[in-house]
Amino acid sequence: MIAKICLVLIFFGVAIGVGIYCRRSTTSVDGFVLGGRNVGAWMSAFAFGTSYFSAVVFVGYAGQFGWKYGIAAFWAGLANAILGSLMAWWVLGPRTREMTHRIGATTMPEFFGLRYQSKALRIAAAAIIFVFLIPYTASVYNGLSRLFGMAFGLPYEVCVIAMALITCIYVVVGGYMATVVNDFLQGIVMLFGIAAVILAVMSANGGFMEAMTTLSQVPSETGFQGVFTSMFGPDPANLLGVVILTSLGTWGLPQMVQKFYAIKDGPAIKQGAIISTLFAVVVAGGCYFLGGFGRLYADQIAYTDAGTPVFDSIIPTMLSTLPEVLIGLVIVLVLSASMSTLAGLVLNSSSTLTLDFIEGNIVKNMDEKKRIVYMRVFIVVFILLSAAIALVQYHSTITWIAQLMGISWGALSGAFIGPYLWGLYSGKISRAAVWTSFIFAVCLTTGNMLIGLAGLTPALQGAVAGIPIVSWVFANGLNCGAFAMMASIVIVPLVSLFTKAVPFDVNPPEPKSATDREIDQQIGKELGAPAEALIDA
């Protein structure tokens, strides 16, 4: 216990220390929100990866989908690395950095407002972000607090409040630079921690081959043995929904895309793509691989009164059998993943609310200092709201972390992915198409959630049983969110064919030749001023 407490205290001390050290970068809005747009490849890549993977993945998704699909859950981790990381960096990274610099966008709603020349779209995007980031943040608190309860025997409420307090301190003090520096340090912990946990769990089950042999003998609910060690598991259709939601989702999530706003230059994007992909292979692949062995602990995990597993208890149960020092390492590992995700979420939400909703609509003529004050206040407000949701959710009928995250990712990325992706590459997209994407995703995901809470899902499933795609979409919130994302990519260009486009030059200006740059420098010397500033003027 002493070792675990010391590790956690060291972690908290470092996080707060980094926040204090980085406070000098928070004197401007650009510095507070984007680190001055001068973040290097390694820090950007680790910031992307640690914001991607948190207690939601390690506790919620790894436990639930490992139980449902066995070793086949590893496909989700592999897709997270290829589609969610590598392709996102290649497709979105360079265009995002160039265009947000060119139009002066700091947040995703601001991008929509400037790109589509619509203040209403900017406000709507800000509202969607603020509303749907709350359940995602609450789900991070949930997963982390369960691990704390396992390791220290602390009440859930105490864990939530402690996490909220620490996150609040270092984000309020240090802003974006504090998050990326902490992300880098925390990412290193995550890489070593995942590897150590997998080796320990495999060793506790007689090694990899012995664990696989035992798992192959576990029958599924249909009575068949061997499905949990098969390539695609017992339910490939619903596994596909998990793969799409958790991988394609990063393309439309504001807290993920905003990492490209802050990166230093083009070469850093190329390096960051590789670093981020390798990070995802180890962390996401490792989490889902570990969760695939959850059924080996079927006699130890918690069950509901109805006899179904409490999925969020699976990974903590697996870890509870490890040596105490290793449990301490796991706590720091999940703290690392969760703190970085929480920091990115609250910073993104507060900056969006301040810059895209409050400024110019409620409070006129904000100066630089006042903007930063408002963002800091809203960081505190957002943390309090999400912590309250986590506490209420813990005692409500929404008991699975994955359900909360599915609602959040489906609504956010489903609303934004089409307008954002096509907005980067096409100058023929209409405002009507963007509105259609926003409305469709929010209505679909929240409607499906309400149907589920009302207990009407079985009746709906029966009504659409003859239409496979509709039946798949409404099978669960994850499939619904995945469909919203794919539909957004199709809806935006389709609606734009029949509605008036917002003219916009999406192609970056041609870079100057070496000769042109030399001429600019010579003119600058002769006129006694910086060349580029003179030419631009």
Coordinates of C-alpha atoms in Angstrom, one line a residue:
M1 CA 0.0 0.0 0.0
I2 CA 2.9 2.4 0.8
A3 CA 4.4 1.7 -2.6
K4 CA 1.1 2.4 -4.4
I5 CA 0.5 5.6 -2.4
C6 CA 4.0 6.8 -3.2
L7 CA 3.7 6.2 -6.9
V8 CA 0.4 8.0 -7.1
L9 CA 1.7 11.0 -5.0
I10 CA 4.8 11.3 -7.3
F11 CA 2.5 11.2 -10.3
F12 CA 0.3 14.0 -8.9
G13 CA 3.3 16.0 -7.9
V14 CA 4.9 15.8 -11.4
A15 CA 1.6 16.7 -13.1
I16 CA 1.1 19.8 -10.9
G17 CA 4.7 20.8 -11.2
V18 CA 4.5 20.7 -15.0
G19 CA 1.4 22.9 -14.9
I20 CA 3.2 25.5 -12.8
Y21 CA 6.3 25.3 -15.1
C22 CA 4.2 25.9 -18.2
R23 CA 2.2 28.8 -16.8
R24 CA 4.4 31.3 -18.7
S25 CA 2.9 30.0 -22.0
T26 CA -0.6 31.0 -21.0
T27 CA -0.3 34.7 -21.5
S28 CA -2.2 34.6 -24.8
V29 CA -5.2 32.7 -26.1
D30 CA -3.1 31.0 -28.8
G31 CA -0.6 30.0 -26.1
F32 CA -3.3 28.8 -23.6
V33 CA -5.3 26.8 -26.2
L34 CA -2.7 25.7 -28.7
G35 CA 0.7 26.2 -27.1
G36 CA 1.6 28.9 -29.6
R37 CA 1.1 26.5 -32.5
N38 CA 4.7 25.4 -32.1
V39 CA 4.5 21.8 -30.6
G40 CA 6.9 19.2 -32.0
A41 CA 6.3 15.8 -33.4
W42 CA 6.9 13.7 -30.3
M43 CA 4.8 15.7 -28.0
S44 CA 2.0 16.1 -30.6
A45 CA 2.0 12.3 -31.2
F46 CA 1.9 11.4 -27.6
A47 CA -0.7 14.0 -26.9
F48 CA -2.9 12.5 -29.7
G49 CA -2.3 9.0 -28.3
T50 CA -2.9 9.7 -24.7
S51 CA -6.0 11.7 -25.4
Y52 CA -7.2 8.7 -27.6
F53 CA -6.8 6.0 -25.0
S54 CA -7.9 6.4 -21.4
A55 CA -9.7 4.4 -18.7
V56 CA -12.6 4.2 -21.1
V57 CA -10.5 1.9 -23.3
F58 CA -8.4 0.2 -20.7
V59 CA -11.3 -0.6 -18.2
G60 CA -14.5 -0.2 -20.2
Y61 CA -13.9 -1.3 -23.8
A62 CA -11.1 -3.8 -23.1
G63 CA -13.3 -5.5 -20.5
Q64 CA -16.6 -5.4 -22.4
F65 CA -15.4 -6.3 -25.9
G66 CA -12.8 -8.8 -24.7
W67 CA -15.6 -10.6 -22.9
K68 CA -17.9 -10.5 -25.9
Y69 CA -15.4 -11.2 -28.8
G70 CA -12.4 -12.8 -27.1
I71 CA -9.1 -12.4 -28.8
A72 CA -10.8 -11.0 -31.9
A73 CA -11.2 -7.8 -30.0
F74 CA -7.6 -7.1 -31.0
W75 CA -8.9 -6.1 -34.4
A76 CA -10.3 -2.9 -32.7
G77 CA -6.8 -2.1 -31.4
L78 CA -5.2 -2.7 -34.8
A79 CA -7.8 -0.5 -36.5
N80 CA -7.3 2.2 -33.9
A81 CA -3.6 2.2 -35.0
I82 CA -4.1 2.2 -38.7
L83 CA -7.4 4.0 -39.3
G84 CA -7.7 6.0 -36.1
S85 CA -4.1 7.2 -35.9
L86 CA -2.0 6.7 -39.1
M87 CA -4.7 7.6 -41.7
A88 CA -6.1 10.4 -39.5
W89 CA -2.6 12.0 -39.4
W90 CA -2.0 11.5 -43.2
V91 CA -5.4 12.7 -44.4
L92 CA -6.3 15.4 -41.8
G93 CA -3.0 16.5 -40.4
P94 CA -1.3 18.6 -43.2
R95 CA -4.6 20.1 -44.4
T96 CA -5.8 21.0 -40.9
R97 CA -2.5 22.7 -40.0
E98 CA -2.4 24.7 -43.2
M99 CA -6.0 25.8 -43.3
T100 CA -6.4 26.6 -39.6
H101 CA -3.3 28.8 -39.8
R102 CA -4.5 30.4 -43.0
I103 CA -8.0 31.3 -41.8
G104 CA -7.0 31.8 -38.1
A105 CA -9.2 29.2 -36.5
T106 CA -8.4 28.1 -32.9
T107 CA -11.3 25.7 -32.3
M108 CA -13.3 23.4 -34.5
P109 CA -16.5 25.5 -34.2
E110 CA -14.5 28.5 -35.3
F111 CA -13.3 26.5 -38.3
F112 CA -16.9 25.7 -39.2
G113 CA -17.9 29.4 -38.8
L114 CA -15.0 30.7 -40.9
R115 CA -15.0 27.9 -43.5
Y116 CA -18.8 28.0 -44.1
Q117 CA -19.2 31.7 -43.3
S118 CA -21.9 31.1 -40.7
K119 CA -22.1 32.3 -37.2
A120 CA -25.0 30.0 -36.5
L121 CA -23.0 26.9 -37.5
R122 CA -20.3 28.0 -35.1
I123 CA -22.7 28.4 -32.2
A124 CA -24.4 25.1 -33.0
A125 CA -21.1 23.2 -33.1
A126 CA -20.0 24.8 -29.8
A127 CA -23.3 23.6 -28.2
I128 CA -22.9 20.1 -29.5
I129 CA -19.3 19.9 -28.2
F130 CA -20.2 21.2 -24.8
V131 CA -23.2 18.9 -24.3
F132 CA -21.7 15.7 -25.7
L133 CA -18.2 15.9 -24.2
I134 CA -19.7 15.8 -20.7
P135 CA -20.7 12.1 -20.8
Y136 CA -17.4 11.2 -22.3
T137 CA -15.5 12.9 -19.5
A138 CA -17.9 11.3 -17.0
S139 CA -17.1 7.9 -18.5
V140 CA -13.3 8.5 -17.9
Y141 CA -14.0 9.3 -14.2
N142 CA -16.1 6.1 -14.0
G143 CA -13.4 3.8 -15.3
L144 CA -10.6 5.4 -13.3
S145 CA -12.6 5.4 -10.1
R146 CA -13.3 1.7 -10.3
L147 CA -9.6 1.0 -10.5
F148 CA -8.9 3.3 -7.5
G149 CA -11.5 1.5 -5.5
M150 CA -9.9 -1.9 -6.3
A151 CA -6.4 -0.7 -5.4
F152 CA -7.1 1.5 -2.3
G153 CA -10.5 0.5 -1.1
L154 CA -11.6 4.2 -1.5
P155 CA -15.3 5.1 -2.1
Y156 CA -16.1 5.9 -5.7
E157 CA -17.1 9.5 -4.8
V158 CA -13.7 10.2 -3.2
C159 CA -11.9 9.0 -6.3
V160 CA -14.0 11.2 -8.6
I161 CA -13.5 14.3 -6.5
A162 CA -9.7 13.7 -6.3
M163 CA -9.4 13.3 -10.0
A164 CA -11.4 16.4 -10.7
L165 CA -9.3 18.5 -8.3
I166 CA -5.9 17.4 -9.7
T167 CA -7.0 17.8 -13.4
C168 CA -8.4 21.3 -12.6
I169 CA -5.2 22.5 -11.0
Y170 CA -2.7 21.7 -13.7
V171 CA -4.9 22.6 -16.7
V172 CA -6.1 25.9 -15.2
V173 CA -2.5 26.8 -14.4
G174 CA -0.6 25.5 -17.4
G175 CA -3.0 25.4 -20.3
Y176 CA -2.3 23.4 -23.5
M177 CA 1.5 23.2 -23.0
A178 CA 1.0 21.6 -19.5
T179 CA -1.2 19.0 -21.1
V180 CA 1.2 18.1 -23.9
V181 CA 4.3 17.9 -21.6
N182 CA 2.3 15.8 -19.2
D183 CA 1.0 13.7 -22.1
F184 CA 4.6 12.9 -23.2
L185 CA 5.6 11.8 -19.7
Q186 CA 2.4 9.9 -19.2
G187 CA 2.7 8.2 -22.6
I188 CA 6.0 6.8 -21.6
V189 CA 4.4 5.3 -18.5
M190 CA 1.6 3.9 -20.5
L191 CA 3.9 2.1 -22.9
F192 CA 5.9 0.4 -20.2
G193 CA 2.9 -0.2 -18.0
I194 CA 0.8 -2.0 -20.7
A195 CA 3.8 -4.3 -21.5
A196 CA 4.4 -5.1 -17.9
V197 CA 0.7 -5.9 -17.2
I198 CA 0.3 -8.2 -20.2
L199 CA 3.4 -10.2 -19.3
A200 CA 2.2 -10.5 -15.7
V201 CA -1.3 -11.6 -16.6
M202 CA 0.0 -14.1 -19.1
S203 CA 2.5 -15.5 -16.5
A204 CA -0.3 -15.8 -14.0
N205 CA -2.3 -18.0 -16.4
G206 CA 0.6 -20.3 -17.3
G207 CA 2.0 -18.4 -20.3
F208 CA 0.4 -17.4 -23.6
M209 CA -0.1 -20.9 -25.1
E210 CA -1.6 -22.2 -21.8
A211 CA -3.9 -19.2 -21.6
M212 CA -5.1 -19.6 -25.2
T213 CA -5.7 -23.3 -24.7
T214 CA -7.8 -22.6 -21.6
L215 CA -9.7 -19.8 -23.4
S216 CA -10.4 -22.1 -26.4
Q217 CA -12.3 -24.4 -24.0
V218 CA -14.7 -21.7 -22.8
P219 CA -18.1 -22.2 -24.4
S220 CA -20.0 -19.2 -25.8
E221 CA -23.6 -18.4 -24.9
T222 CA -24.6 -20.6 -27.9
G223 CA -22.6 -23.5 -26.5
F224 CA -19.8 -23.6 -29.1
Q225 CA -16.2 -23.9 -27.9
G226 CA -13.2 -22.2 -29.5
V227 CA -15.1 -19.1 -30.7
F228 CA -13.2 -16.8 -28.3
T229 CA -9.9 -17.7 -29.8
S230 CA -11.1 -17.6 -33.4
M231 CA -10.1 -14.8 -35.9
F232 CA -13.4 -12.9 -35.9
G233 CA -15.0 -14.1 -32.7
P234 CA -18.6 -15.1 -32.0
D235 CA -20.2 -11.9 -33.4
P236 CA -18.3 -10.3 -36.3
A237 CA -21.1 -7.9 -37.3
N238 CA -21.2 -6.1 -34.0
L239 CA -17.4 -6.3 -33.7
L240 CA -17.4 -4.2 -36.9
G241 CA -19.4 -1.5 -35.2
V242 CA -16.8 -1.3 -32.4
V243 CA -14.0 -1.1 -35.0
I244 CA -15.6 1.7 -36.9
L245 CA -16.7 3.7 -33.9
T246 CA -13.4 3.6 -32.1
S247 CA -11.3 4.1 -35.2
L248 CA -13.1 6.4 -37.6
G249 CA -14.4 8.4 -34.6
T250 CA -11.1 10.3 -34.1
W251 CA -11.5 12.0 -37.5
G252 CA -14.4 14.1 -36.1
L253 CA -13.6 14.5 -32.4
P254 CA -12.6 18.1 -31.6
Q255 CA -10.2 17.2 -28.9
M256 CA -8.3 14.9 -31.3
V257 CA -8.3 17.1 -34.4
Q258 CA -7.2 20.1 -32.5
K259 CA -3.8 18.4 -32.0
F260 CA -3.1 19.1 -35.7
Y261 CA -3.9 22.8 -35.1
A262 CA -1.0 23.1 -32.7
I263 CA 1.7 21.1 -34.4
K264 CA 4.9 23.0 -35.5
D265 CA 5.3 22.2 -39.2
G266 CA 4.8 19.7 -42.1
P267 CA 7.8 17.5 -41.3
A268 CA 6.6 17.2 -37.7
I269 CA 3.3 15.8 -39.0
K270 CA 5.0 13.1 -41.0
Q271 CA 7.1 12.1 -38.0
G272 CA 4.1 12.3 -35.6
A273 CA 2.0 10.0 -37.8
I274 CA 4.6 7.2 -37.4
I275 CA 5.1 7.8 -33.7
S276 CA 1.4 8.0 -33.0
T277 CA 0.7 4.8 -34.9
L278 CA 3.3 2.8 -33.0
F279 CA 2.0 4.1 -29.8
A280 CA -1.5 3.0 -30.7
V281 CA -0.3 -0.5 -31.6
V282 CA 1.2 -1.0 -28.2
V283 CA -1.4 0.7 -26.0
A284 CA -4.7 0.0 -27.9
G285 CA -3.6 -3.4 -29.2
G286 CA -2.3 -4.3 -25.7
C287 CA -5.5 -3.2 -24.0
Y288 CA -7.9 -5.2 -26.3
F289 CA -5.5 -8.2 -26.3
L290 CA -5.5 -8.2 -22.5
G291 CA -9.3 -7.9 -22.4
G292 CA -9.6 -10.9 -24.7
F293 CA -8.7 -13.2 -21.7
G294 CA -11.4 -11.8 -19.4
R295 CA -13.4 -15.0 -19.5
L296 CA -10.6 -16.8 -17.7
Y297 CA -11.8 -14.8 -14.6
A298 CA -15.5 -15.6 -15.0
D299 CA -15.7 -17.0 -11.5
Q300 CA -14.2 -13.9 -9.9
I301 CA -15.9 -10.9 -11.6
A302 CA -19.0 -9.1 -10.4
Y303 CA -22.5 -9.9 -11.8
T304 CA -25.7 -8.0 -11.9
D305 CA -28.9 -9.3 -10.3
A306 CA -30.0 -10.5 -13.7
G307 CA -26.8 -12.6 -13.9
T308 CA -25.0 -10.6 -16.6
P309 CA -21.4 -9.6 -16.1
V310 CA -20.5 -6.1 -14.8
F311 CA -18.1 -5.4 -17.7
D312 CA -16.4 -2.5 -15.9
S313 CA -15.3 -5.0 -13.2
I314 CA -13.5 -7.4 -15.5
I315 CA -10.1 -5.6 -15.9
P316 CA -9.9 -4.5 -12.3
T317 CA -10.6 -8.2 -11.3
M318 CA -7.8 -9.4 -13.6
L319 CA -5.4 -6.8 -12.1
S320 CA -6.3 -7.5 -8.5
T321 CA -4.4 -10.8 -8.7
L322 CA -1.1 -9.0 -9.6
P323 CA 1.7 -8.1 -7.1
E324 CA 1.0 -4.9 -5.1
V325 CA 3.9 -3.0 -6.7
L326 CA 2.6 -3.9 -10.2
I327 CA -0.9 -2.8 -9.2
G328 CA 0.6 0.6 -8.3
L329 CA 2.2 0.7 -11.7
V330 CA -1.2 0.0 -13.3
I331 CA -2.8 2.7 -11.3
V332 CA -0.2 5.2 -12.6
L333 CA -0.7 3.8 -16.1
V334 CA -4.5 4.4 -16.0
L335 CA -4.0 7.7 -14.3
S336 CA -1.7 8.7 -17.1
A337 CA -4.2 7.8 -19.8
S338 CA -7.1 9.3 -18.0
M339 CA -5.5 12.6 -16.8
S340 CA -4.3 13.3 -20.4
T341 CA -7.8 12.6 -21.8
L342 CA -9.5 14.7 -19.2
A343 CA -7.2 17.6 -19.7
G344 CA -7.7 17.6 -23.4
L345 CA -11.5 17.4 -23.0
V346 CA -11.9 20.1 -20.5
L347 CA -9.5 22.5 -22.3
N348 CA -11.3 21.9 -25.6
S349 CA -14.7 22.4 -24.1
S350 CA -13.8 25.6 -22.1
S351 CA -12.1 27.2 -25.1
T352 CA -15.0 26.3 -27.4
L353 CA -17.6 27.7 -25.0
T354 CA -15.6 30.9 -24.4
L355 CA -14.4 31.7 -27.9
D356 CA -17.4 30.3 -30.0
F357 CA -20.4 30.9 -27.7
I358 CA -19.8 33.5 -25.0
E359 CA -17.6 36.0 -26.9
G360 CA -19.5 38.2 -29.3
N361 CA -22.9 36.7 -28.3
I362 CA -23.2 37.2 -24.6
V363 CA -20.1 39.2 -23.7
K364 CA -19.0 41.9 -26.2
N365 CA -15.4 43.1 -26.7
M366 CA -13.4 40.6 -24.8
D367 CA -9.7 41.4 -24.6
E368 CA -7.0 38.7 -24.4
K369 CA -6.8 38.6 -20.6
K370 CA -10.6 38.3 -20.2
R371 CA -10.8 35.4 -22.7
I372 CA -8.2 33.5 -20.7
V373 CA -10.0 34.2 -17.4
Y374 CA -13.3 33.0 -18.9
M375 CA -11.6 29.8 -20.2
R376 CA -10.2 29.1 -16.8
V377 CA -13.5 29.6 -15.1
F378 CA -15.3 27.3 -17.6
I379 CA -12.6 24.6 -17.1
V380 CA -13.7 24.5 -13.5
V381 CA -17.4 24.5 -14.4
F382 CA -16.9 21.7 -17.0
I383 CA -15.0 19.5 -14.5
L384 CA -17.7 20.0 -11.9
L385 CA -20.5 19.1 -14.3
S386 CA -18.7 16.0 -15.7
A387 CA -17.9 14.9 -12.1
A388 CA -21.5 15.3 -11.1
I389 CA -22.7 13.3 -14.1
A390 CA -20.2 10.6 -13.2
L391 CA -21.6 10.4 -9.7
V392 CA -25.2 10.4 -10.9
Q393 CA -24.4 7.8 -13.6
Y394 CA -22.8 5.5 -11.1
H395 CA -26.1 5.0 -9.3
S396 CA -28.3 5.1 -12.4
T397 CA -29.4 2.5 -15.0
I398 CA -26.6 3.6 -17.4
T399 CA -23.9 1.4 -15.9
W400 CA -21.6 0.6 -18.8
I401 CA -18.7 3.0 -19.7
A402 CA -19.0 1.9 -23.3
Q403 CA -22.6 3.1 -23.5
L404 CA -21.7 6.6 -22.3
M405 CA -18.8 6.8 -24.7
G406 CA -20.8 5.4 -27.6
I407 CA -23.3 8.2 -27.2
S408 CA -20.6 10.9 -27.0
W409 CA -18.4 9.7 -29.9
G410 CA -21.4 8.9 -32.1
A411 CA -23.0 12.3 -31.7
L412 CA -19.8 14.3 -31.9
S413 CA -18.0 12.6 -34.7
G414 CA -21.2 11.8 -36.5
A415 CA -22.0 15.5 -36.6
F416 CA -18.6 16.8 -37.5
I417 CA -16.7 14.2 -39.5
G418 CA -18.4 14.9 -42.9
P419 CA -18.4 18.7 -42.7
Y420 CA -14.8 18.8 -41.5
L421 CA -13.3 16.2 -43.9
W422 CA -15.1 17.6 -47.0
G423 CA -14.5 21.2 -45.8
L424 CA -10.8 20.6 -45.9
Y425 CA -10.7 19.2 -49.4
S426 CA -13.7 20.6 -51.3
G427 CA -14.8 24.1 -52.1
K428 CA -18.3 23.0 -53.1
I429 CA -19.9 22.2 -49.8
S430 CA -23.1 23.9 -48.7
R431 CA -24.2 25.1 -45.3
A432 CA -27.4 23.0 -45.7
A433 CA -25.2 19.9 -45.9
V434 CA -23.4 20.8 -42.7
W435 CA -26.7 21.4 -40.9
T436 CA -28.1 18.1 -42.2
S437 CA -25.1 16.3 -40.8
F438 CA -25.4 18.0 -37.4
I439 CA -29.1 17.3 -37.1
F440 CA -29.0 13.8 -38.4
A441 CA -26.2 12.6 -36.0
V442 CA -27.5 14.2 -32.9
C443 CA -31.1 13.0 -33.5
L444 CA -30.1 9.5 -34.4
T445 CA -27.8 8.9 -31.5
T446 CA -29.9 10.5 -28.8
G447 CA -33.0 9.0 -30.2
N448 CA -31.5 5.5 -30.0
M449 CA -30.3 6.2 -26.5
L450 CA -33.8 7.2 -25.4
I451 CA -35.3 4.2 -27.1
G452 CA -32.9 2.0 -25.1
L453 CA -33.6 3.7 -21.8
A454 CA -37.4 3.3 -22.4
G455 CA -36.9 -0.4 -22.9
L456 CA -38.2 -0.3 -26.5
T457 CA -35.2 -1.7 -28.2
P458 CA -36.5 -5.3 -28.5
A459 CA -39.8 -4.1 -30.0
L460 CA -37.9 -1.9 -32.5
Q461 CA -35.6 -4.8 -33.4
G462 CA -38.6 -7.0 -34.0
A463 CA -40.2 -4.3 -36.3
V464 CA -37.1 -4.0 -38.5
A465 CA -35.9 -7.6 -38.4
G466 CA -36.4 -7.9 -42.1
I467 CA -34.0 -5.0 -42.9
P468 CA -30.5 -6.2 -41.8
I469 CA -28.8 -2.8 -42.0
V470 CA -31.5 -1.1 -39.9
S471 CA -31.5 -3.9 -37.4
W472 CA -27.7 -3.6 -37.1
V473 CA -27.8 0.1 -36.6
F474 CA -30.3 -0.1 -33.7
A475 CA -28.8 -3.2 -32.1
N476 CA -26.8 -0.9 -29.7
G477 CA -25.5 2.6 -29.3
L478 CA -22.1 1.7 -30.7
N479 CA -23.4 0.5 -34.0
C480 CA -25.7 3.6 -34.1
G481 CA -22.7 5.9 -33.6
A482 CA -20.6 4.1 -36.2
F483 CA -23.5 4.5 -38.7
A484 CA -23.8 8.2 -37.9
M485 CA -20.1 8.7 -38.8
M486 CA -20.3 6.8 -42.1
A487 CA -23.6 8.5 -43.0
S488 CA -22.1 12.0 -42.4
I489 CA -19.4 11.3 -44.9
V490 CA -22.0 10.4 -47.5
I491 CA -24.7 13.0 -46.6
V492 CA -22.4 16.1 -46.9
P493 CA -21.5 15.8 -50.6
L494 CA -24.9 14.4 -51.5
V495 CA -26.8 17.3 -50.0
S496 CA -24.3 19.7 -51.4
L497 CA -25.2 18.6 -55.0
F498 CA -28.7 20.0 -54.6
T499 CA -28.0 23.1 -52.4
K500 CA -25.9 26.3 -52.8
A501 CA -22.3 25.8 -52.0
V502 CA -20.2 28.2 -49.9
P503 CA -17.4 29.2 -52.3
F504 CA -14.0 28.7 -50.7
D505 CA -10.4 28.2 -51.9
V506 CA -9.3 25.0 -50.1
N507 CA -6.0 24.8 -51.9
P508 CA -3.0 26.2 -50.1
P509 CA -1.0 28.9 -51.9
E510 CA 2.1 27.7 -53.8
P511 CA 5.2 27.8 -51.7
K512 CA 7.8 30.4 -52.8
S513 CA 10.9 29.2 -54.7
A514 CA 14.4 29.7 -53.2
T515 CA 15.0 32.6 -55.7
D516 CA 11.8 34.4 -54.6
R517 CA 12.7 34.0 -50.9
E518 CA 16.2 35.4 -51.6
I519 CA 14.6 38.4 -53.4
D520 CA 12.3 38.9 -50.4
Q521 CA 15.2 38.9 -48.0
Q522 CA 17.2 41.4 -50.1
I523 CA 14.1 43.8 -50.2
G524 CA 13.8 43.4 -46.5
K525 CA 17.4 44.3 -45.9
E526 CA 17.2 47.4 -48.1
L527 CA 14.0 48.6 -46.4
G528 CA 15.2 47.8 -42.9
A529 CA 12.3 45.5 -42.0
P530 CA 11.5 41.8 -41.9
A531 CA 11.0 40.6 -45.5
E532 CA 8.0 38.4 -45.0
A533 CA 6.1 41.1 -43.0
L534 CA 6.8 43.6 -45.7
I535 CA 5.7 41.4 -48.6
D536 CA 2.5 40.3 -46.8
A537 CA 1.7 44.0 -46.0

